[in-house]
Amino acid sequence: MKTIFYDLSYEQLLDVIINKLNQPSFRVNQIWSGVYKNLWSKPEEFTNIPKSLRDKLFDLFEFQPMLPIQSLKSNDNETEKILFQLQDQKAIETVLMKYDQRRTLCISTQVGCAMGCVFCATGQMGFTRHLTAGEIVEQVLFFARQLKAVGEKVTNIVLMGMGEPFHNYDATMKAIDCLGDPNGFGLGARRFTISTVGLVPMIKRFADEKRQVNLAISLHAVDDSERSSLMPVNKKYSIQDIIDACKYYIEKTNRRITFEWALIAGKNDSEQTAQKLANLLKGLLCHVNAIPLNPTSQSIYQASDREQTIKFQKVLEKNGIPCTIRLRRGIDIQAGCGQLAIHHSS
Ligand code: SAH
Ligand code: SF4
C-alpha cells in the first residue's frame, strides 16, 4: 500500500522533495498549496509542476485513500453523511451539517472505538484500528472539494464521529496541525472541537500543550456507578478525576469547557439529576450541551421528550450554568455516530 500523501507534515514533504526526489525546495510550496489551498487531488490538476514530477509524486503517494461508498442526505438536505471505504476495506463515516452560514463537519478518528459506551453504535462495534493523520485530514478535504464546487467552505470541525480522539492523540493533533497551516488549508485551531469520553492523562497533556482547540467532555452522569454502567471507562477515571483534570485545563488555558449530556429517558434526565450536575459544575468555566439520545438498534435506552429536556435545562440555567439544547440532526439518515458503519459491518 502506498503512503497516504496527507500523512506528511510540511517538513516531511520538504524532506521527500529535496532528499528523495532531488527537487528544488520551492516545489514544496507549489505542491502544498496545490493540495491544501486549491484542493487538488488528481495529477492533471497540478499544472504548476512539471509532468515528470507529478508522475513521481503520484507513484509514491496515494491521494485518494478513501472511496465514498454510500452517501445519505437528510430529508431537509441540511445533513449529509458519507460512508468511506479505507485502503484496507474498513469503513468510517463523516457527516456534513449545514446551519445558516456554518458548514460543520463531524469527523472520525478511529475505526470503531475501544471505550464501549452502551448507548453508542460505534462503542458497540468494538475497536478495529486508529486512523492515520492522513485519513483524518482526507475526510475534511473530501468535503471541502465538494463544497468548493458550490462556492462554499468548511467552517467548523467537530471530532465527534467514530472513535475516541484522545485514544489516538498524536494522529489527531497532527491532522489538526496540518489543516491549521495558514499557508495551506488554514482552518485555525479555534474552529475545531475535540470531544472526549474523559481520558484524564490526555486532558492534562492537552492542557499543558495550551492548544486553542475547543474541548468537550462527554459526561452523561453525575454518579460514578451510574456513569460506569453507561461508560465502562469511568471505572478507570472517575467523575472527580475528570472534574479535577478540567479544573487543571481551565487554569492552564482559561478556556471554557463544554460538557456533553445525552438525555436518556428515565435514566439521567430528572430535575434532581440536573441539580446534582449544577452542584458538580458550580464555579467551573463551562457550559452544558444537552442532546436527546439518538436511540441505536442495539441499546435499550430511549430519548427524553421535549418537556423533560426543557425542565432539565431550566434547572441548570437557574443555577447559572448555561445549557444549550442541541437538535438531533439527520435522524432520518442515521447520522448518530457509528450508525451507518454498523450496518455496513453487519
Ligand atoms: N469518543 C468521543 C467522541 C465521539 S462520540 C466521545 O465520546 O466524546 C461524540 C458524542 O456523541 C459524545 O458526546 C457521545 O457521548 C455522544 N453519543 C454517542 N452515542 C450517542 C447517541 N446514541 N445519542 C446521543 N449522543 C451520543
Ligand atoms: Fe467511543 Fe465516544 Fe462512542 Fe463512547 S461515545 S463508545 S468514547 S465513540
XYZ file of C-alpha atoms and ligand atoms in Angstrom:
380
model
C 0.000 0.000 0.000
C 1.255 3.472 -0.858
C 1.802 6.103 1.819
C -1.110 8.499 2.029
C 0.033 11.940 0.913
C -1.944 13.651 3.696
C 0.062 11.732 6.295
C 3.014 14.009 5.527
C 3.630 17.139 7.523
C 5.088 20.090 5.621
C 8.545 19.234 6.976
C 8.197 15.611 5.912
C 7.171 16.669 2.413
C 10.148 19.019 2.288
C 12.419 16.110 3.135
C 10.924 13.900 0.405
C 11.097 16.575 -2.298
C 14.662 17.609 -1.556
C 16.337 14.403 -0.433
C 14.377 11.726 -2.227
C 13.281 13.431 -5.427
C 16.218 15.872 -5.680
C 13.963 18.797 -6.467
C 14.383 22.460 -5.538
C 12.649 23.437 -2.305
C 10.194 25.860 -3.953
C 8.400 22.821 -5.367
C 7.240 22.020 -1.840
C 5.172 25.184 -1.591
C 3.702 24.574 -5.023
C 2.596 21.086 -4.097
C 1.448 22.015 -0.590
C -0.707 24.909 -1.760
C -1.986 22.838 -4.682
C -3.263 20.209 -2.265
C -4.394 22.337 0.667
C -5.369 25.659 -0.922
C -6.551 24.647 -4.382
C -7.772 21.275 -3.094
C -6.269 19.341 -5.980
C -6.097 15.572 -5.777
C -5.616 14.426 -9.390
C -2.329 14.511 -11.338
C -3.690 16.614 -14.205
C -4.729 19.343 -11.760
C -1.118 20.064 -10.758
C -0.482 22.349 -13.694
C 2.122 24.257 -11.682
C 4.680 21.429 -11.633
C 6.384 19.505 -14.466
C 4.704 16.305 -15.586
C 7.716 14.198 -14.623
C 7.458 15.374 -11.010
C 3.706 14.857 -10.996
C 4.209 11.268 -12.114
C 6.789 10.630 -9.411
C 4.591 12.155 -6.762
C 1.568 10.083 -7.735
C 3.734 6.962 -7.971
C 4.991 7.486 -4.461
C 1.842 8.661 -2.724
C -1.854 7.882 -2.564
C -4.005 10.978 -2.999
C -7.385 9.238 -2.850
C -7.054 6.882 0.092
C -10.761 6.513 0.674
C -13.720 5.818 -1.548
C -17.176 7.164 -0.806
C -19.279 4.013 -0.934
C -22.548 5.332 0.383
C -23.993 8.806 0.721
C -27.166 9.765 2.524
C -28.881 13.149 2.672
C -31.459 14.075 5.275
C -34.936 14.980 4.034
C -34.276 18.672 4.645
C -30.989 18.371 2.723
C -29.088 20.001 5.577
C -27.213 16.933 6.732
C -25.175 14.657 4.526
C -23.387 11.561 5.655
C -20.785 9.654 3.698
C -19.535 6.177 4.396
C -15.927 5.861 3.244
C -14.061 2.691 2.465
C -10.417 2.834 3.507
C -7.466 1.171 1.778
C -7.830 -1.928 3.978
C -11.580 -2.154 3.199
C -12.557 -0.900 6.649
C -15.295 1.732 6.774
C -15.735 5.036 8.579
C -18.266 7.807 8.337
C -18.180 11.585 8.104
C -21.137 13.942 8.401
C -21.636 17.441 6.979
C -24.132 19.652 8.772
C -25.341 22.892 7.208
C -26.686 25.507 9.540
C -27.076 29.091 8.348
C -23.626 30.078 7.124
C -21.920 27.287 9.039
C -20.628 24.186 7.331
C -19.684 21.875 10.157
C -18.038 18.526 9.605
C -18.263 15.719 12.118
C -15.217 13.541 11.514
C -13.979 10.154 12.726
C -10.645 9.382 14.399
C -10.785 5.567 14.633
C -12.403 2.561 13.012
C -14.714 1.565 15.847
C -13.933 2.536 19.431
C -12.429 0.762 22.417
C -14.467 2.623 25.049
C -17.653 0.571 24.769
C -20.241 3.157 25.834
C -23.508 1.251 25.873
C -25.644 3.908 24.160
C -23.204 4.400 21.264
C -23.335 2.495 17.969
C -19.565 2.867 17.475
C -18.881 1.659 21.002
C -20.875 -1.476 20.303
C -18.733 -2.258 17.246
C -15.570 -2.549 19.318
C -12.169 -1.253 18.283
C -10.570 -2.113 14.944
C -7.786 0.428 14.455
C -6.662 4.026 14.711
C -6.998 6.275 11.681
C -3.782 7.840 10.432
C -3.464 11.631 10.420
C -3.888 11.499 6.641
C -7.165 9.605 6.887
C -8.458 12.200 9.331
C -7.311 15.027 7.020
C -8.802 13.470 3.873
C -12.297 13.371 5.397
C -12.084 17.156 5.578
C -10.513 17.658 2.154
C -13.121 15.428 0.527
C -15.991 17.592 1.759
C -14.003 20.790 1.197
C -13.637 19.882 -2.507
C -17.350 19.171 -2.729
C -18.233 22.473 -1.018
C -15.776 24.416 -3.154
C -17.656 23.324 -6.268
C -20.671 25.304 -4.985
C -18.636 28.241 -3.678
C -18.670 27.173 -0.030
C -16.114 26.257 2.627
C -15.811 24.068 5.695
C -16.189 26.481 8.639
C -16.078 24.201 11.700
C -14.939 20.709 12.571
C -16.102 18.566 15.456
C -14.237 15.373 16.317
C -17.422 13.592 17.264
C -17.633 10.892 14.633
C -16.441 7.359 15.207
C -13.741 6.833 17.786
C -12.141 8.453 20.808
C -9.769 11.224 19.652
C -7.702 11.175 22.863
C -7.066 7.444 22.375
C -5.464 8.404 19.041
C -3.877 11.592 20.319
C -0.838 12.022 18.083
C -2.580 11.379 14.765
C -5.468 13.626 15.782
C -3.175 16.536 16.692
C -1.068 16.022 13.582
C -4.241 16.256 11.463
C -5.394 19.420 13.241
C -1.945 20.989 12.828
C -1.875 20.056 9.144
C -5.310 21.566 8.467
C -4.438 24.656 10.508
C -1.382 25.623 8.458
C -2.025 29.218 7.310
C -0.038 28.509 4.136
C -2.303 25.588 3.367
C -5.863 24.745 4.373
C -5.776 27.429 7.043
C -8.560 26.318 9.378
C -7.426 27.643 12.761
C -7.459 25.597 15.963
C -10.420 27.544 17.357
C -12.610 26.133 14.596
C -12.098 22.624 15.951
C -13.845 20.921 18.849
C -12.480 17.720 20.327
C -14.952 15.583 22.220
C -13.553 13.066 24.682
C -15.023 10.372 26.877
C -12.689 11.700 29.602
C -9.209 10.174 29.295
C -7.676 12.097 32.191
C -3.937 11.913 31.315
C -4.700 13.182 27.822
C -6.843 16.052 29.122
C -3.805 17.096 31.174
C -1.459 16.728 28.231
C -3.848 18.760 26.088
C -3.912 21.439 28.806
C -0.105 21.511 29.008
C 0.125 21.976 25.255
C -2.155 25.025 25.615
C -3.903 24.304 22.351
C -6.638 26.664 21.160
C -8.863 23.757 20.096
C -12.215 23.672 21.924
C -12.685 20.852 24.400
C -15.903 18.941 25.067
C -16.238 16.253 27.731
C -18.903 13.561 27.426
C -20.218 13.375 30.963
C -23.766 11.953 30.809
C -23.941 11.060 34.533
C -23.114 12.605 37.924
C -22.879 9.389 39.891
C -19.907 7.035 39.416
C -21.842 3.769 39.453
C -24.374 5.194 37.006
C -21.646 6.547 34.738
C -19.691 3.289 34.884
C -22.773 1.384 33.773
C -23.131 3.639 30.730
C -19.440 4.268 30.062
C -17.096 1.488 31.211
C -14.037 3.789 31.045
C -15.421 5.513 34.147
C -14.085 2.591 36.189
C -10.626 3.817 35.296
C -11.168 7.584 35.514
C -13.870 8.642 37.947
C -16.069 11.708 37.645
C -13.969 13.518 40.251
C -10.768 12.678 38.342
C -12.336 14.225 35.243
C -13.516 17.355 37.064
C -10.022 17.787 38.562
C -8.471 17.443 35.092
C -10.984 20.003 33.782
C -10.018 22.455 36.529
C -6.388 21.960 35.576
C -7.261 22.578 31.918
C -9.150 25.789 32.721
C -6.313 27.042 34.951
C -3.764 26.420 32.221
C -5.738 27.743 29.262
C -8.501 29.951 30.657
C -10.762 28.318 28.080
C -14.363 27.285 28.581
C -15.197 23.590 28.580
C -18.343 22.065 27.113
C -19.952 19.155 28.916
C -21.941 16.852 26.663
C -25.056 15.310 28.143
C -27.098 12.777 26.140
C -30.552 12.824 27.715
C -31.779 9.289 28.300
C -35.407 8.910 29.344
C -35.785 7.919 32.975
C -32.035 7.494 33.425
C -30.246 10.863 33.601
C -32.911 13.432 32.750
C -34.616 14.202 36.075
C -34.595 17.618 37.706
C -32.787 16.109 40.692
C -30.007 14.917 38.384
C -29.854 18.365 36.784
C -29.447 19.885 40.277
C -26.627 17.441 41.096
C -24.975 18.308 37.812
C -25.260 22.020 38.601
C -23.626 21.395 42.002
C -20.831 19.414 40.385
C -20.066 22.093 37.798
C -20.533 25.129 40.040
C -17.688 27.605 39.626
C -16.241 25.926 36.532
C -15.827 27.931 33.332
C -18.175 25.749 31.321
C -21.469 25.180 29.656
C -23.610 22.129 29.033
C -24.754 20.773 25.670
C -27.789 18.617 26.241
C -28.895 16.402 23.384
C -31.740 13.912 23.497
C -30.299 10.437 22.983
C -30.230 9.145 19.445
C -31.531 5.612 20.066
C -29.435 2.863 18.479
C -30.683 -0.503 17.345
C -28.507 -2.267 19.924
C -29.458 -0.341 23.026
C -32.456 -0.424 25.313
C -32.435 3.303 26.007
C -34.828 5.924 24.690
C -34.554 9.691 24.210
C -36.011 12.126 26.712
C -39.051 14.015 25.470
C -39.098 17.737 24.816
C -40.829 18.609 28.086
C -38.273 16.787 30.228
C -35.414 18.228 28.177
C -36.610 21.790 28.847
C -37.066 21.062 32.565
C -33.511 19.756 32.733
C -32.194 22.869 31.004
C -34.176 25.210 33.303
C -32.612 23.743 36.461
C -29.100 24.242 35.110
C -29.776 27.790 33.978
C -31.377 28.676 37.320
C -28.066 27.628 38.861
C -26.115 29.858 36.500
C -24.865 27.082 34.212
C -25.561 27.883 30.556
C -27.215 24.949 28.819
C -27.890 24.627 25.095
C -30.258 22.030 23.762
C -28.836 20.588 20.603
C -31.136 19.341 17.908
C -30.847 15.800 16.789
C -29.748 16.430 13.255
C -30.137 13.986 10.439
C -32.004 11.386 12.404
C -33.620 10.082 9.218
C -30.175 9.235 7.833
C -28.852 7.629 10.996
C -26.375 10.457 11.488
C -25.696 9.455 15.068
C -22.082 8.359 15.270
C -21.406 4.871 14.001
C -24.951 4.203 12.962
C -24.240 3.795 9.267
C -20.992 1.891 9.615
C -22.584 -0.613 11.939
C -24.951 -1.628 9.169
C -22.022 -1.884 6.780
C -20.101 -4.248 9.042
C -23.016 -6.474 9.962
N -15.467 9.426 21.650
C -15.753 10.800 21.816
C -16.225 11.473 20.548
C -17.161 10.708 19.680
S -18.780 10.499 20.299
C -16.725 10.996 22.952
O -17.320 10.029 23.397
O -16.865 12.126 23.406
C -19.456 12.132 20.170
C -20.573 12.424 21.158
O -21.736 11.655 20.807
C -20.240 12.067 22.595
O -20.667 13.101 23.458
C -21.043 10.806 22.810
O -21.294 10.576 24.169
C -22.278 11.108 22.003
N -23.096 9.945 21.626
C -22.706 8.708 21.321
N -23.763 7.937 21.022
C -24.858 8.737 21.151
C -26.244 8.530 20.990
N -26.732 7.340 20.644
N -27.078 9.577 21.213
C -26.595 10.791 21.563
N -25.288 11.052 21.738
C -24.431 10.022 21.535
Fe -16.329 5.692 21.859
Fe -17.346 8.141 22.171
Fe -18.890 6.096 21.347
Fe -18.025 6.174 23.866
S -19.407 7.635 22.872
S -18.004 4.391 22.527
S -15.999 7.043 23.593
S -17.190 6.970 20.243
